[in-house]
Amino acid sequence: MLTDEVLQQLQRYNFDLLARQELNGQRRMRYIALAHLKDGKNFTEVASALRVTRHAVMRWLKWFASGGVDRLAGVPHYWSTQRLPKVQEEAFRQAVEQLQASRGGGRVHGEDIRQLLAEQFAVTYSLNGVYDLLKRLDMAWITARSMSPHADPAKQAAFQKNFSSR
């Protein structure tokens, strides 16, 4: 169950005090679980007392053994490192506007913005994530077509001239 090395690691900390000082509920529960383990309870007894699975208790102990008390904060999710930093939001907004302006006509699609994020900002978003980001930044993702790529301004002017004379 618990190796001597892990037991020695547990003895270095006062988990009861850490739990009382902790504001985060998840981390507090993990401290309490380790306090019970330190007192000699087994995984099943700790899990029953805290109303969690014994596998959760074993996972918390594994985290503690591999990374100490700081590791009990949890697992960083892969998407949390993929988000566009707040300091780059204005640069992103300008890049999207520049992308729209550089088009000779047509719309900027979500996939275009997704590629822009990957190439210029080194972040990976899903298509829904792109639309959520645009919404969070108060940017309209549906834009009117500025000019059709097949438009002929001379023919349009001639049409307007003939149409308005009637």
Short mmCIF file of N, CA, C and O in Angstrom, two decimals, residues 2 5 14 17 22 33 47 50 56 62 70 77 100-101 103-104 114 116 118 125 132 135-136 138 149 153 156:
data_model
loop_
_atom_site.label_atom_id
_atom_site.label_comp_id
_atom_site.label_asym_id
_atom_site.label_seq_id
_atom_site.Cartn_x
_atom_site.Cartn_y
_atom_site.Cartn_z
N LEU A 2 1.21 1.75 1.17
CA LEU A 2 2.05 2.94 1.26
C LEU A 2 3.50 2.52 1.48
O LEU A 2 3.79 1.76 2.40
N GLU A 5 8.92 5.43 1.83
CA GLU A 5 9.30 6.75 1.28
C GLU A 5 8.11 7.70 1.27
O GLU A 5 8.21 8.86 1.66
N ASN A 14 1.70 19.03 7.92
CA ASN A 14 0.55 19.07 8.81
C ASN A 14 -0.67 19.32 7.91
O ASN A 14 -1.05 20.46 7.64
N LEU A 17 -3.70 21.42 9.29
CA LEU A 17 -3.50 22.86 9.22
C LEU A 17 -3.64 23.36 7.78
O LEU A 17 -4.29 24.38 7.53
N GLU A 22 -6.82 26.25 3.55
CA GLU A 22 -7.10 26.18 2.12
C GLU A 22 -8.49 26.70 1.78
O GLU A 22 -9.48 26.31 2.40
N ALA A 33 -7.79 13.93 2.98
CA ALA A 33 -7.54 12.54 2.62
C ALA A 33 -6.13 12.14 3.00
O ALA A 33 -5.90 11.06 3.58
N ALA A 47 -11.78 6.84 1.63
CA ALA A 47 -12.79 7.10 0.59
C ALA A 47 -14.19 7.11 1.18
O ALA A 47 -15.01 7.97 0.84
N LEU A 50 -14.78 10.36 3.17
CA LEU A 50 -14.91 11.56 2.35
C LEU A 50 -15.95 11.44 1.25
O LEU A 50 -16.18 12.39 0.50
N ALA A 56 -9.88 7.63 -6.37
CA ALA A 56 -9.58 9.06 -6.25
C ALA A 56 -8.54 9.30 -5.17
O ALA A 56 -7.59 10.07 -5.36
N LYS A 62 -0.82 9.49 -5.30
CA LYS A 62 0.15 9.39 -6.40
C LYS A 62 0.62 10.78 -6.81
O LYS A 62 1.81 11.02 -7.04
N ASP A 70 2.19 20.90 -3.87
CA ASP A 70 1.77 21.76 -4.99
C ASP A 70 1.03 20.98 -6.07
O ASP A 70 0.17 21.52 -6.75
N HIS A 77 -5.44 21.09 -17.55
CA HIS A 77 -6.10 20.57 -18.74
C HIS A 77 -5.39 21.08 -19.98
O HIS A 77 -4.88 22.18 -20.01
N GLN A 100 -9.73 40.40 -43.01
CA GLN A 100 -10.95 40.77 -43.74
C GLN A 100 -10.65 41.82 -44.80
O GLN A 100 -11.12 41.73 -45.92
N ALA A 101 -9.83 42.81 -44.44
CA ALA A 101 -9.51 43.88 -45.39
C ALA A 101 -8.66 43.36 -46.54
O ALA A 101 -8.76 43.86 -47.67
N ARG A 103 -8.86 40.57 -48.01
CA ARG A 103 -9.64 39.76 -48.94
C ARG A 103 -10.10 40.64 -50.09
O ARG A 103 -10.57 41.75 -49.89
N GLY A 104 -10.00 40.13 -51.26
CA GLY A 104 -10.49 40.88 -52.41
C GLY A 104 -11.98 40.76 -52.54
O GLY A 104 -12.57 41.18 -53.53
N ARG A 114 -9.23 30.23 -37.51
CA ARG A 114 -8.55 29.15 -36.80
C ARG A 114 -7.12 28.99 -37.30
O ARG A 114 -6.18 28.84 -36.51
N LEU A 116 -5.37 31.39 -38.72
CA LEU A 116 -4.68 32.60 -38.29
C LEU A 116 -4.18 32.45 -36.85
O LEU A 116 -3.04 32.80 -36.54
N ALA A 118 -3.49 29.69 -35.29
CA ALA A 118 -2.41 28.69 -35.23
C ALA A 118 -1.10 29.26 -35.76
O ALA A 118 -0.04 29.04 -35.18
N TYR A 125 -7.30 26.11 -31.64
CA TYR A 125 -8.70 26.21 -31.25
C TYR A 125 -9.53 25.28 -32.11
O TYR A 125 -9.21 25.04 -33.27
N ASP A 132 -16.57 31.07 -30.04
CA ASP A 132 -16.69 31.52 -28.65
C ASP A 132 -15.72 32.67 -28.36
O ASP A 132 -16.07 33.64 -27.68
N LYS A 135 -17.07 35.81 -29.93
CA LYS A 135 -18.19 36.32 -29.15
C LYS A 135 -17.70 37.01 -27.89
O LYS A 135 -18.17 38.08 -27.52
N ARG A 136 -16.70 36.39 -27.22
CA ARG A 136 -16.15 36.98 -25.99
C ARG A 136 -15.51 38.34 -26.26
O ARG A 136 -15.56 39.24 -25.44
N ASP A 138 -16.55 40.39 -28.51
CA ASP A 138 -17.59 41.22 -29.13
C ASP A 138 -17.31 41.48 -30.60
O ASP A 138 -17.49 42.60 -31.10
N PRO A 149 -15.91 38.58 -55.41
CA PRO A 149 -14.66 38.48 -56.18
C PRO A 149 -14.90 38.47 -57.69
O PRO A 149 -13.99 38.73 -58.46
N PRO A 153 -16.84 46.39 -61.50
CA PRO A 153 -17.36 47.72 -61.15
C PRO A 153 -17.87 48.51 -62.36
O PRO A 153 -18.84 49.26 -62.24
N GLN A 156 -21.35 47.28 -63.16
CA GLN A 156 -22.28 47.71 -62.11
C GLN A 156 -22.64 49.19 -62.28
O GLN A 156 -23.80 49.57 -62.14
#
